[in-house]
Short mmCIF file of C-alpha atoms and ligand atoms in Angstrom, two decimals:
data_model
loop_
_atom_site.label_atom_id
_atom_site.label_comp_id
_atom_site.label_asym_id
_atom_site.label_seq_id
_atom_site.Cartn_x
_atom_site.Cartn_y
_atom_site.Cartn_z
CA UNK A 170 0.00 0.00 0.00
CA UNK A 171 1.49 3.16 -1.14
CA UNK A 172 0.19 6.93 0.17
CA UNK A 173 2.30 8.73 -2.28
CA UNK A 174 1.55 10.76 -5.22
CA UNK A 175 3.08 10.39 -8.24
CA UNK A 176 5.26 12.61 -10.19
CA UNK A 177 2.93 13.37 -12.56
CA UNK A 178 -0.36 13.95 -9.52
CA UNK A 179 1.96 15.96 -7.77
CA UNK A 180 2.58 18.09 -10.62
CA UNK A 181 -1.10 18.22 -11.26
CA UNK A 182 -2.14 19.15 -7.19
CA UNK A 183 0.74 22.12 -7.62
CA UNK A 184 -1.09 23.43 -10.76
CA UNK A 185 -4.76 23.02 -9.63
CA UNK A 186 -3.37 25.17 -6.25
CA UNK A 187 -1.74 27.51 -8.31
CA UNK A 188 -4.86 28.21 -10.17
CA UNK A 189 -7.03 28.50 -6.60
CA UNK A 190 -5.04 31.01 -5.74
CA UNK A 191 -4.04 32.88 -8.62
CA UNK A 192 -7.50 32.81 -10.15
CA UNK A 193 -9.91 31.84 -7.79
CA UNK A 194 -9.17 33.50 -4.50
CA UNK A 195 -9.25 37.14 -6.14
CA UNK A 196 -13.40 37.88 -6.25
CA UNK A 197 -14.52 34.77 -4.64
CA UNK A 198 -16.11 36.70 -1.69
CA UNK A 199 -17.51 38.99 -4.79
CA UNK A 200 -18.83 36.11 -6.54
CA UNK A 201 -20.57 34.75 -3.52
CA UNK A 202 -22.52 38.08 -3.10
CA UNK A 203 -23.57 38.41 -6.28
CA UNK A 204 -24.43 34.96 -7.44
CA UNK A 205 -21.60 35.60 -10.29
CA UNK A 206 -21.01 32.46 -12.36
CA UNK A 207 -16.91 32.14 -13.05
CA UNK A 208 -17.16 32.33 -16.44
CA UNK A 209 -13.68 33.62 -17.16
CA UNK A 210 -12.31 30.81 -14.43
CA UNK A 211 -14.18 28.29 -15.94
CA UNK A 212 -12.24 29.14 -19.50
CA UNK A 213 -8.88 28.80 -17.87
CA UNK A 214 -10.34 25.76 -16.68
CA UNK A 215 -10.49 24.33 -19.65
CA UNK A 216 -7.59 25.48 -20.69
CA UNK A 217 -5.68 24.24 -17.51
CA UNK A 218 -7.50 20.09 -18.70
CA UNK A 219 -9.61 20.63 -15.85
CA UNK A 220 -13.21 20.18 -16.98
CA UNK A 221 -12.79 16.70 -19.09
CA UNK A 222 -9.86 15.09 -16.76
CA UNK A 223 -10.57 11.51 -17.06
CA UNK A 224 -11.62 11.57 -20.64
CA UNK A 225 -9.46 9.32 -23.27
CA UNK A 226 -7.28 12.58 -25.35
CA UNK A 227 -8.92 11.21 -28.47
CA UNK A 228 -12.36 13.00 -27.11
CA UNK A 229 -10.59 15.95 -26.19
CA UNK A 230 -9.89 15.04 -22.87
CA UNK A 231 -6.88 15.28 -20.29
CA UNK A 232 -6.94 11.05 -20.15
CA UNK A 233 -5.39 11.01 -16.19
CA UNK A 234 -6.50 8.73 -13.80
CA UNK A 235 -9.16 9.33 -10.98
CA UNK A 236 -6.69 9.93 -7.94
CA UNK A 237 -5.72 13.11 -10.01
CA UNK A 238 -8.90 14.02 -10.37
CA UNK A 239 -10.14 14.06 -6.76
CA UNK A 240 -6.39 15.97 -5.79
CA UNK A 241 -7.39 18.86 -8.12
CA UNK A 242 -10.92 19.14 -7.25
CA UNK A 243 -9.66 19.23 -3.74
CA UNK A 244 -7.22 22.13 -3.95
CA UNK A 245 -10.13 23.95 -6.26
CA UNK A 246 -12.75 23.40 -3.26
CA UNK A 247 -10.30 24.63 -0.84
CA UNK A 248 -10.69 28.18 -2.23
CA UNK A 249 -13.73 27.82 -4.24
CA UNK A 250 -16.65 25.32 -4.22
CA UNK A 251 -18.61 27.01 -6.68
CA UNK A 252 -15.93 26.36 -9.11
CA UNK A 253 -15.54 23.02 -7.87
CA UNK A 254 -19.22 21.45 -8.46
CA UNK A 255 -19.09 23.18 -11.89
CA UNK A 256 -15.80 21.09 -12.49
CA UNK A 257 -17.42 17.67 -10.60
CA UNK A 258 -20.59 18.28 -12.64
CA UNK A 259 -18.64 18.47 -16.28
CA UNK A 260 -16.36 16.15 -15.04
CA UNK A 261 -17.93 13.07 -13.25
CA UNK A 262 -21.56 13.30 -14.31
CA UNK A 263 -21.43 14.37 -18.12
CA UNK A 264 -17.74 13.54 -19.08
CA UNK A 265 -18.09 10.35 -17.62
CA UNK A 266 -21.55 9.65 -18.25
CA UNK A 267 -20.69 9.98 -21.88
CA UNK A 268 -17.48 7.94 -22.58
CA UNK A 269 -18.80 5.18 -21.08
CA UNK A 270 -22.14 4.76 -22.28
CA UNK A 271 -22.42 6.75 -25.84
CA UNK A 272 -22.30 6.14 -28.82
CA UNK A 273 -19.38 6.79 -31.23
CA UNK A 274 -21.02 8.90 -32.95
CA UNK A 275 -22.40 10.99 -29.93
CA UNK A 276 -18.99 11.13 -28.63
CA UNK A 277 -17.23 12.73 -31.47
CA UNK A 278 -20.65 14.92 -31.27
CA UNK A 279 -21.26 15.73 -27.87
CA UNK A 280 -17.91 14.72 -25.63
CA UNK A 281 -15.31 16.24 -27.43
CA UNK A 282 -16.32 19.78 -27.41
CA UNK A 283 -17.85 19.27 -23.11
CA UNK A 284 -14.41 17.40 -22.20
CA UNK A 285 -12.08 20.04 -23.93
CA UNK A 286 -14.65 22.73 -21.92
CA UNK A 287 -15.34 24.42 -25.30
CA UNK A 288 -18.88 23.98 -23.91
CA UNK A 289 -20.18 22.93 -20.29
CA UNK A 290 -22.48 20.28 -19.54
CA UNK A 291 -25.21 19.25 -16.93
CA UNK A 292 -26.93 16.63 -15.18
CA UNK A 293 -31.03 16.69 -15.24
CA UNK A 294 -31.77 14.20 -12.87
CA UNK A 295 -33.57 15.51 -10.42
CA UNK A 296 -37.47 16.42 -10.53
CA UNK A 297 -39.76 18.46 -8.15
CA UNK A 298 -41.31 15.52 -6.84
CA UNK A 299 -38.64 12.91 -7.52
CA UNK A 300 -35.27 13.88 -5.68
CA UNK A 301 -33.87 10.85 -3.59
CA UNK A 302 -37.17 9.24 -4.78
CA UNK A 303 -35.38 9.37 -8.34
CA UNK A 304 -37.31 6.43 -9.91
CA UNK A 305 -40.82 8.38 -9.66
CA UNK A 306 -39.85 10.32 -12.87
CA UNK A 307 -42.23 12.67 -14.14
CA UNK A 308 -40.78 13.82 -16.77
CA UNK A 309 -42.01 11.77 -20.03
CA UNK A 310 -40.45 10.61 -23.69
CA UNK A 311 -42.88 9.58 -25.55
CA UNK A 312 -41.17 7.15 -28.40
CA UNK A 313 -42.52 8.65 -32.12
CA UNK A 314 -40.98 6.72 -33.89
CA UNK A 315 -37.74 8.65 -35.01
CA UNK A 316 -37.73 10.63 -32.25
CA UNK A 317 -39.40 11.34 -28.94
CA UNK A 318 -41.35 14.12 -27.19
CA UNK A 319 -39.94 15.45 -24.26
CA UNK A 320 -42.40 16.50 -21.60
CA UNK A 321 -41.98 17.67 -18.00
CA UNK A 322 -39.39 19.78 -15.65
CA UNK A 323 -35.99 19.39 -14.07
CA UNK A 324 -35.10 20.91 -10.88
CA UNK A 325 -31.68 22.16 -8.98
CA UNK A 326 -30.07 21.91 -12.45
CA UNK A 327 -26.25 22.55 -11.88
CA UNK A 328 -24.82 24.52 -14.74
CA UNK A 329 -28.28 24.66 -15.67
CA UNK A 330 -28.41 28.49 -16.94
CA UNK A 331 -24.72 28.01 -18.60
CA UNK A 332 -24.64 24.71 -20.16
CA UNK A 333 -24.95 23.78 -23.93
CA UNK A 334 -25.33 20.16 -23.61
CA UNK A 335 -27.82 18.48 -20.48
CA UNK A 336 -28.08 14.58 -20.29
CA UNK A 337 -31.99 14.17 -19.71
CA UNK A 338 -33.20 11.60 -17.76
CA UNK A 339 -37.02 10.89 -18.69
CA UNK A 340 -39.68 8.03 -18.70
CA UNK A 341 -41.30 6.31 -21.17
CA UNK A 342 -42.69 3.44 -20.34
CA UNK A 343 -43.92 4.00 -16.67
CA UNK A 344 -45.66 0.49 -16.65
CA UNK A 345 -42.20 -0.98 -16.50
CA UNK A 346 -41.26 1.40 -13.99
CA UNK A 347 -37.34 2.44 -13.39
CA UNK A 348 -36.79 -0.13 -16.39
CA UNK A 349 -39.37 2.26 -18.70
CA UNK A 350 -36.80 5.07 -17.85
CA UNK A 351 -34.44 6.63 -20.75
CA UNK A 352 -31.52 9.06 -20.70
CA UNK A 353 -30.99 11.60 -23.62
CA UNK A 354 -28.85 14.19 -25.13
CA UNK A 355 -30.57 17.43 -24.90
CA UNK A 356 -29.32 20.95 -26.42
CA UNK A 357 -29.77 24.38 -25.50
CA UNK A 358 -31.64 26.39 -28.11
CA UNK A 359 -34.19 23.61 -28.77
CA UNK A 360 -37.78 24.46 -29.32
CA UNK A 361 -40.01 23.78 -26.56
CA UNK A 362 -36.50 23.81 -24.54
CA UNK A 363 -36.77 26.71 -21.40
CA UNK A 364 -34.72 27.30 -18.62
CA UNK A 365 -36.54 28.83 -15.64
CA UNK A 366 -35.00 31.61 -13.29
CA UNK A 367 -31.57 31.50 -11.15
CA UNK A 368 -32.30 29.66 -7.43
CA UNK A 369 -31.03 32.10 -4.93
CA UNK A 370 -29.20 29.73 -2.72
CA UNK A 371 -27.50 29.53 0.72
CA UNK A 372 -24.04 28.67 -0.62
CA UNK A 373 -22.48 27.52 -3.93
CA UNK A 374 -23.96 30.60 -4.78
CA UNK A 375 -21.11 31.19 -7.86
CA UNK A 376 -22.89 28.00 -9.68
CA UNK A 377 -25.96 28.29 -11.36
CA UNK A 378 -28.74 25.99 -10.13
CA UNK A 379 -32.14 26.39 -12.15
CA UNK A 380 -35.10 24.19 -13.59
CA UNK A 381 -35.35 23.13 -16.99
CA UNK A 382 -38.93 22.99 -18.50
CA UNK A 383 -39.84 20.78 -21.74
CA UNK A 384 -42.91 21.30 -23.49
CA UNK A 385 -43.18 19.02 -26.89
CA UNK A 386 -39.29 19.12 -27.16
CA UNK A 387 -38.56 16.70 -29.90
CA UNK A 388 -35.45 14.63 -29.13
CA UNK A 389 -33.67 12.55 -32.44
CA UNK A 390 -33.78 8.89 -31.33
CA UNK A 391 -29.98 8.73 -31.79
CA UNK A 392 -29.30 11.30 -28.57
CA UNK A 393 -30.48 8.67 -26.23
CA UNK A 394 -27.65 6.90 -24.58
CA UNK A 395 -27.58 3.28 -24.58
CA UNK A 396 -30.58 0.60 -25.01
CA UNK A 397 -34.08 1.58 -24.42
CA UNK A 398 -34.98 1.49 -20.76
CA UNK A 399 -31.36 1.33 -19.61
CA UNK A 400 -31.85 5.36 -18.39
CA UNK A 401 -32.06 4.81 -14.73
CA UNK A 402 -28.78 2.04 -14.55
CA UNK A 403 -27.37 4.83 -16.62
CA UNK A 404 -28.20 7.61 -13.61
CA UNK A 405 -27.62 5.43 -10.69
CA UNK A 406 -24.04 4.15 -12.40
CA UNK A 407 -22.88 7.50 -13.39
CA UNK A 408 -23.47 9.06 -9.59
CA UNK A 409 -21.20 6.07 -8.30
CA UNK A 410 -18.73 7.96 -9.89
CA UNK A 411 -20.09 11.43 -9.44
CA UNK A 412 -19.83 10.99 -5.55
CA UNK A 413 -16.42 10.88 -5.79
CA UNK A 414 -16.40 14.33 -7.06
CA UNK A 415 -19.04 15.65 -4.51
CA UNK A 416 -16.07 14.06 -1.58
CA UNK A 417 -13.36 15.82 -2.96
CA UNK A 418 -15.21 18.80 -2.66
CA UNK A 419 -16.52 18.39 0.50
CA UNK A 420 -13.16 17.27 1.37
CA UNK A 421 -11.38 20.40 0.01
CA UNK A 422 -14.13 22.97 1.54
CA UNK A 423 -13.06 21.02 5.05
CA UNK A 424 -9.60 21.68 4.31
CA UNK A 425 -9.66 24.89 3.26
CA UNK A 426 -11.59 25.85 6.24
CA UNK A 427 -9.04 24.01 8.50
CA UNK A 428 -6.00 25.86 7.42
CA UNK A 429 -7.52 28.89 7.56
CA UNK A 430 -8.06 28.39 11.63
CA UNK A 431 -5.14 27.17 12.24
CA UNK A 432 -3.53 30.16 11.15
CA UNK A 433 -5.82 32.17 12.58
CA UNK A 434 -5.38 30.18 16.19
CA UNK A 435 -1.75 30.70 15.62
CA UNK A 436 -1.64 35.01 15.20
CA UNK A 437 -5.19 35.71 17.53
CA UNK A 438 -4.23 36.09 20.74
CA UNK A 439 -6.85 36.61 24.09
CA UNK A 440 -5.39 36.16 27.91
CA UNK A 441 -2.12 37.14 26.72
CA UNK A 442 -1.34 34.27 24.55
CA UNK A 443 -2.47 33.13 21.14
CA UNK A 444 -5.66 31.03 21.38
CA UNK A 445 -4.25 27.82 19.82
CA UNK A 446 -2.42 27.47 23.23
CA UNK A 447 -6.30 27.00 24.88
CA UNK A 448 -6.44 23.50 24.58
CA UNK A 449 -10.22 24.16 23.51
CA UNK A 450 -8.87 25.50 20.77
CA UNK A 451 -6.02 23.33 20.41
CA UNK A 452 -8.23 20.37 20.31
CA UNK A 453 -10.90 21.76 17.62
CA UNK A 454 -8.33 21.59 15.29
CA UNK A 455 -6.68 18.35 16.29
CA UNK A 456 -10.20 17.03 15.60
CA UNK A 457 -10.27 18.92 12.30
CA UNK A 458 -6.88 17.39 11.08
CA UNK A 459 -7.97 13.90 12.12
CA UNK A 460 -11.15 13.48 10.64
CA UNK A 461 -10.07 15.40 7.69
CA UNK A 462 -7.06 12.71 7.17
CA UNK A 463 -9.85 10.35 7.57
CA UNK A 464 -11.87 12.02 5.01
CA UNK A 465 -8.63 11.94 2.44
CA UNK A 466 -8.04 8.15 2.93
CA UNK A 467 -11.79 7.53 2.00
CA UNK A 468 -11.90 9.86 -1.05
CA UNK A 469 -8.76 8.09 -2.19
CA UNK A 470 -9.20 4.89 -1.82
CA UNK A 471 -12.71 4.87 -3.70
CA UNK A 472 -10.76 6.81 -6.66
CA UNK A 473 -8.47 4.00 -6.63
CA UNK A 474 -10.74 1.86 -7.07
CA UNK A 475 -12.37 3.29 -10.23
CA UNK A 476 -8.74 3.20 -11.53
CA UNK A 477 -9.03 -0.43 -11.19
CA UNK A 478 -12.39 -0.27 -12.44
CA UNK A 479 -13.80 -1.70 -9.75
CA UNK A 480 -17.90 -1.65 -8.48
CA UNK A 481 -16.85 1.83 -6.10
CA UNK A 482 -20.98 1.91 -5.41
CA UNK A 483 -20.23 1.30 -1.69
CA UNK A 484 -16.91 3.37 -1.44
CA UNK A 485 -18.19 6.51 -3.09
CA UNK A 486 -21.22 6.94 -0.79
CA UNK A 487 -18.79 6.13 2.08
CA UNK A 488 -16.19 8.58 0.35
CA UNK A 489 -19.30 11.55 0.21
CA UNK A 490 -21.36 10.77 3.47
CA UNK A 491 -17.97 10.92 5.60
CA UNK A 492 -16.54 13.49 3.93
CA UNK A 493 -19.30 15.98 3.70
CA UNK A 494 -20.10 15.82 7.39
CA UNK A 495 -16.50 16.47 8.29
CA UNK A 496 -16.80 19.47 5.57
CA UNK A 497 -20.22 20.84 7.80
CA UNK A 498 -18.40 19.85 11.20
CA UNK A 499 -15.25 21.47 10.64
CA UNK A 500 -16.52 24.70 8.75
CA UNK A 501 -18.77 25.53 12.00
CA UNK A 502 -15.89 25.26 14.15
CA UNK A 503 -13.67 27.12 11.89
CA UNK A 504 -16.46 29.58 12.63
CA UNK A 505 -16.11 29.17 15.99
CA UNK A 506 -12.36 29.42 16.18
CA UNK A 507 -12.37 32.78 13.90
CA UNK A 508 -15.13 34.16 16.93
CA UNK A 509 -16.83 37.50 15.36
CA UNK A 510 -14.53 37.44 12.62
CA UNK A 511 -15.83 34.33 11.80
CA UNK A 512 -18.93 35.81 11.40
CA UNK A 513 -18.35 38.27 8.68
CA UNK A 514 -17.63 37.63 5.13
CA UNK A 515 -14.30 38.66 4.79
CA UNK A 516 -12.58 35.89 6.32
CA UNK A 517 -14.18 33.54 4.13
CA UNK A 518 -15.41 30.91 7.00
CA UNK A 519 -18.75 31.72 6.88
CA UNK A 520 -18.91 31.44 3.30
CA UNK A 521 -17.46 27.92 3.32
CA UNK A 522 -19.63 26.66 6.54
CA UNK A 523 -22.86 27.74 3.84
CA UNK A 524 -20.74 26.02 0.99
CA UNK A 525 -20.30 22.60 2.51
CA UNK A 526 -23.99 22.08 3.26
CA UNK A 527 -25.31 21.56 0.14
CA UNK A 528 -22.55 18.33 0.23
CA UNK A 529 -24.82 16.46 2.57
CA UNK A 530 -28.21 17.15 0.16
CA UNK A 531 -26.78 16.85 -3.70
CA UNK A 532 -26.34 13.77 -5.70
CA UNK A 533 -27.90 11.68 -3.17
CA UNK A 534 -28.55 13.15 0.86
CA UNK A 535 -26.61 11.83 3.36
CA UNK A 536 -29.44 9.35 4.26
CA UNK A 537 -29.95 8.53 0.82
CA UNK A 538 -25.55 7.11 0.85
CA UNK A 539 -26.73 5.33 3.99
CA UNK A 540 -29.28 3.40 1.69
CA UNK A 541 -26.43 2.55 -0.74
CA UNK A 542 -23.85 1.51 1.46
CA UNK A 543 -26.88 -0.33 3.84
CA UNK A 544 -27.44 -2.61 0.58
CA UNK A 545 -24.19 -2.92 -0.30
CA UNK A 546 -22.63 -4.21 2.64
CA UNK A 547 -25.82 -6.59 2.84
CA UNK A 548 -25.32 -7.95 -0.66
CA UNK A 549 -21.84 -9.06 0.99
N1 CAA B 163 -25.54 1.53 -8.67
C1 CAA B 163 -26.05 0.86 -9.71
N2 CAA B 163 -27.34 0.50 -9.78
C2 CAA B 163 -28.13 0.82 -8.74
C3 CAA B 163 -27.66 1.54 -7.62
C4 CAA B 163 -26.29 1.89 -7.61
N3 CAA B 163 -25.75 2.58 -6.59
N4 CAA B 163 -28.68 1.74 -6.76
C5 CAA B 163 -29.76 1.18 -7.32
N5 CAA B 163 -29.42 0.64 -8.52
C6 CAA B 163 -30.30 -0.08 -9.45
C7 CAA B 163 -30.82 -1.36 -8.82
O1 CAA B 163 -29.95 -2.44 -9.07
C8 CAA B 163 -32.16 -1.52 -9.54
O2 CAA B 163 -31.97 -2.07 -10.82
P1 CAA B 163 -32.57 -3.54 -11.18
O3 CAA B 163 -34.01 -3.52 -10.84
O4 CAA B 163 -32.28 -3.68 -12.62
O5 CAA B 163 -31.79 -4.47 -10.32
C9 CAA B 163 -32.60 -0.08 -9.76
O6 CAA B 163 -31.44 0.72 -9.70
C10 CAA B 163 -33.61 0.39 -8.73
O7 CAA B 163 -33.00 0.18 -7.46
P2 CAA B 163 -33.83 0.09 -6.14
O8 CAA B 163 -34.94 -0.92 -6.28
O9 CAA B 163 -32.85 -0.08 -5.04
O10 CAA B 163 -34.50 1.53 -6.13
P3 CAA B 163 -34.99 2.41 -4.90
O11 CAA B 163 -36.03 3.29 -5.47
O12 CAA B 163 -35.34 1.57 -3.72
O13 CAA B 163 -33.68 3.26 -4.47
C11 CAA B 163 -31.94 4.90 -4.78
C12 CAA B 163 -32.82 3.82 -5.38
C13 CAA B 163 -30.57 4.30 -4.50
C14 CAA B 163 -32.47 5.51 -3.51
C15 CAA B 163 -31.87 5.96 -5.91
O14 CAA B 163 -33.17 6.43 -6.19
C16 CAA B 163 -30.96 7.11 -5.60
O15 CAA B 163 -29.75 6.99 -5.75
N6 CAA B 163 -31.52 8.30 -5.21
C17 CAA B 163 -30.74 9.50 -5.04
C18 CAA B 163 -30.76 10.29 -6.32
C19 CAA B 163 -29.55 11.15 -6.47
O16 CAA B 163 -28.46 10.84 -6.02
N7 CAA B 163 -29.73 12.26 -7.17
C20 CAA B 163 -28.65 13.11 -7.50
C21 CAA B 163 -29.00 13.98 -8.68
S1 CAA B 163 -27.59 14.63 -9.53
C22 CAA B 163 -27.00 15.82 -8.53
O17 CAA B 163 -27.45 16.00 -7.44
C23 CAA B 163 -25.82 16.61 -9.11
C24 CAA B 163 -25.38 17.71 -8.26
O18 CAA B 163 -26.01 18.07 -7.33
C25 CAA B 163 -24.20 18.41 -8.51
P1 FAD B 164 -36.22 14.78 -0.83
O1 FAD B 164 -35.94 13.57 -1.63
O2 FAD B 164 -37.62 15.27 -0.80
O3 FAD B 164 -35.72 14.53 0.65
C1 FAD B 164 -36.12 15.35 1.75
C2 FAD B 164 -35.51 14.75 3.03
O4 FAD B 164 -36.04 13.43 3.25
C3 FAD B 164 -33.98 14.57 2.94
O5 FAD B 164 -33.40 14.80 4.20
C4 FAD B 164 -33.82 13.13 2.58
O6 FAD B 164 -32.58 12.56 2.95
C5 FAD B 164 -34.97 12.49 3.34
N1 FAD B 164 -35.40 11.23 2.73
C6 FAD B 164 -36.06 11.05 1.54
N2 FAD B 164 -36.26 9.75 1.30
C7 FAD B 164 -35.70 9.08 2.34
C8 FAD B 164 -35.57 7.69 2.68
N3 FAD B 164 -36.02 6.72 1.88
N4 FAD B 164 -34.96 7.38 3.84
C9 FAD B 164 -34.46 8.35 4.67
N5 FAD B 164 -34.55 9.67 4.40
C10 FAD B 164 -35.17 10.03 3.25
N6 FAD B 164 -30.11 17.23 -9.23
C11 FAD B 164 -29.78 16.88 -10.49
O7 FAD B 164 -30.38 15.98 -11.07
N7 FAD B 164 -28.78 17.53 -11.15
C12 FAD B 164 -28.09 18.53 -10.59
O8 FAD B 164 -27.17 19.08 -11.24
C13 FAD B 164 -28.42 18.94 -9.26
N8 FAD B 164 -27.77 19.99 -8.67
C14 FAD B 164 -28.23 20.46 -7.47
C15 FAD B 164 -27.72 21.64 -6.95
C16 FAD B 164 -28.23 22.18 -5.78
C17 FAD B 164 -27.71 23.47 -5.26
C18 FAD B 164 -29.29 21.51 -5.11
C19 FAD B 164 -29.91 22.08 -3.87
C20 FAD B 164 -29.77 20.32 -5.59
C21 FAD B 164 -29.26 19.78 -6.78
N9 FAD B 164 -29.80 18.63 -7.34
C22 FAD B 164 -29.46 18.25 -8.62
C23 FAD B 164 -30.89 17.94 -6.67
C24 FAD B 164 -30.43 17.07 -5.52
O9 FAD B 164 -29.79 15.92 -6.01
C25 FAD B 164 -31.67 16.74 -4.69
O10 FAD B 164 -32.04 17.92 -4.03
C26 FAD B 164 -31.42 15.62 -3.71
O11 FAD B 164 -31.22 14.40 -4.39
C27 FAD B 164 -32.57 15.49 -2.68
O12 FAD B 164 -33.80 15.47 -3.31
P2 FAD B 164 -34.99 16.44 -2.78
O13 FAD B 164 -34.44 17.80 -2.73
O14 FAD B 164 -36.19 16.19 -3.60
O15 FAD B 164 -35.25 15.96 -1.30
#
């Protein structure tokens, strides 16, 4: 067993830093306030490999292995989660979704241009009345023959305001239930296509979250991905993956907030010394250090094992439940260490305590990872 980085990840965690800080940290606070999307960010993104990682170089992608993956979304949480789910989004969702499951021909089409980040992608999953219920689709395709009609609305859409390309997940034969379901390849632009208004959200608030509404949209019968009725295995098998991404971030927000109050506990002084010699305080952040080391080992070992292309079902949700609630434990105490200061925006701790909420609810709740691993260590 071997904890090291390689040359080549180590090179890629010192460039995925350099970019947090060079790029990221300057209007971050900004961006938070104003609900700005990082649309000039997102372009060095690109640039940088970041938005198509995993993806084979023939589809325009940066072809490295998972472990890399979860190190740079890591160092991108740290400073910026915003930046980060629009990277885990185009990365693990779409990306991934796509070279594994499409077709040739929608992969010259559809992957290249998302994995090079020429264009962004999202994820339409979610519904307002199917969330962790996610086999109750609403949404319909009705098969015409050549194509199919595309009825019903998304929710929460990540990148949904931004993207060109959304992978659709619809039903169309509800008397066969999660088997009836389909995914597609939806564009912007098409008629009947709308995207509804911006969600004004508690954190992540540099990513755009918004519903997607389809009235009569008419979808070719060669953008849906895979067999008919294979939709839902599609959705379920492509967050196994996703979580991953959703861990590193959480895992990166946690860190983030960690260093930031241990530097704090180590210039703040009260009673004449500086508070990290209060073992209180002391203590907080040996917590924070453990369970974020924890957190690392968890995140890494279940992108191992999607480099050996192993089942990670059971390690992801591990990787994102544990992960997430260290990002929402040790943000509040960051808080807590920073006192008042913690409580304004300038110090950035608040912002990250709002950020690493939303890593407990998306792409699956914390109770919904429970489920998965529950079955998973049962099926044992
Ligand atoms: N991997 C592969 N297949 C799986 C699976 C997994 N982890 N979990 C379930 N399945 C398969 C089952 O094998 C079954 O298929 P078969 O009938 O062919 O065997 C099928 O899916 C239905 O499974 P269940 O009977 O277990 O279904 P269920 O309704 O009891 O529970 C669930 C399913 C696991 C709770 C699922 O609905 C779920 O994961 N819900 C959460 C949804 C979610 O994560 N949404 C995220 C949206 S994307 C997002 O959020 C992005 C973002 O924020 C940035
Ligand atoms: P519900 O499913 O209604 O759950 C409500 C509560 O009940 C939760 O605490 C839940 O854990 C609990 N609960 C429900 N069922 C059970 C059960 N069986 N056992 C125990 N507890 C249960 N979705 C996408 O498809 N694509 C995206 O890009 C995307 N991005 C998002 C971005 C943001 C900012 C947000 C807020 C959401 C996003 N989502 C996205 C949706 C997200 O995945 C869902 O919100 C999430 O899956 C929960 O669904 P819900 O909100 O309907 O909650």
């Amino acid at each position: 067993m071997n904890f090291n980085l390689s040359e080549e990840q180590l090179m890629i965690q010192q460039a995925a830093r350099d970019f947090a800080q060079n790029e990221l940290l300057p209007g971050v606070i900004e961006r938070d306030r104003d609900q700005k999307f990082p649309q000039e960010q997102v372009r060095k993104m690109a640039e940088l490999g970041f938005l198509g990682m995993m993806v084979d170089p023939k589809y325009g992608g940066a072809g490295l292995d998972a472990i890399s993956y979860v190190v740079a979304m890591e160092e991108i949480a740290k400073v910026d989660a915003s930046a980060a789910v629009i990277m885990s989004v185009n990365n693990s969702l779409v990306c991934a979704g796509l070279e594994k499951y499409a077709s040739e021909d929608q992969k010259m089409k559809y992957l290249a241009p998302l994995a090079s980040g020429e264009v962004i992608g999202a994820f339409a999953l979610s519904e307002p009345e199917a969330g962790s219920d996610a086999t109750s689709q609403k949404t319909t395709a009705e098969d015409k023959g050549d194509y199919y009609l595309l009825n019903g609305t998304k929710n929460w859409i990540t990148n949904g305001g931004t993207a060109q390309y959304y992978i659709v997940i619809a039903q169309t034969n509800p008397e066969k239930r999660h088997h009836g379901i389909n995914a597609f390849i939806v564009e912007k632009g098409w008629d009947g296509f709308q995207v509804g208004p911006k969600e004004d959200k508690l954190g992540i608030r540099g990513s755009d979250t918004h519903s997607l509404l389809f009235t009569d949209v008419k979808v070719p019968k060669e953008n849906r991905i895979g067999e008919d009725g294979f939709g839902f295995k599609f959705a379920m098998n492509v967050l196994n993956g996703g979580r991953i991404g959703i861990a590193s971030q959480a895992l990166g927000i946690a860190e983030g907030a960690y260093q930031l109050a241990l530097k704090y506990a180590q210039e703040r002084k009260s009673f004449g010394t500086e508070i990290i010699n209060h073992q209180a305080v002391a203590f907080k952040l040996a917590d924070m250090a453990t369970e974020i080391a924890a957190a690392r080992m968890l995140v890494w070992k279940a992108a191992a094992e999607k480099d050996e292309g192993r089942d990670i079902s059971e390690s992801g949700a591990m990787a994102k439940l544990y992960a997430s609630k260290v990002a929402m434990d040790t943000t509040v105490e960051a808080v807590q260490i920073h006192g008042g200061y913690g409580y304004v925006k300038e110090y950035h701790v608040e912002r990250m305590m709002r950020d690493a909420k939303i890593t407990q609810i998306y792409e699956g709740t914390s109770e919904i990872q429970k489920i998965v691993i529950s079955r998973a260590i049962q099926k044992k």
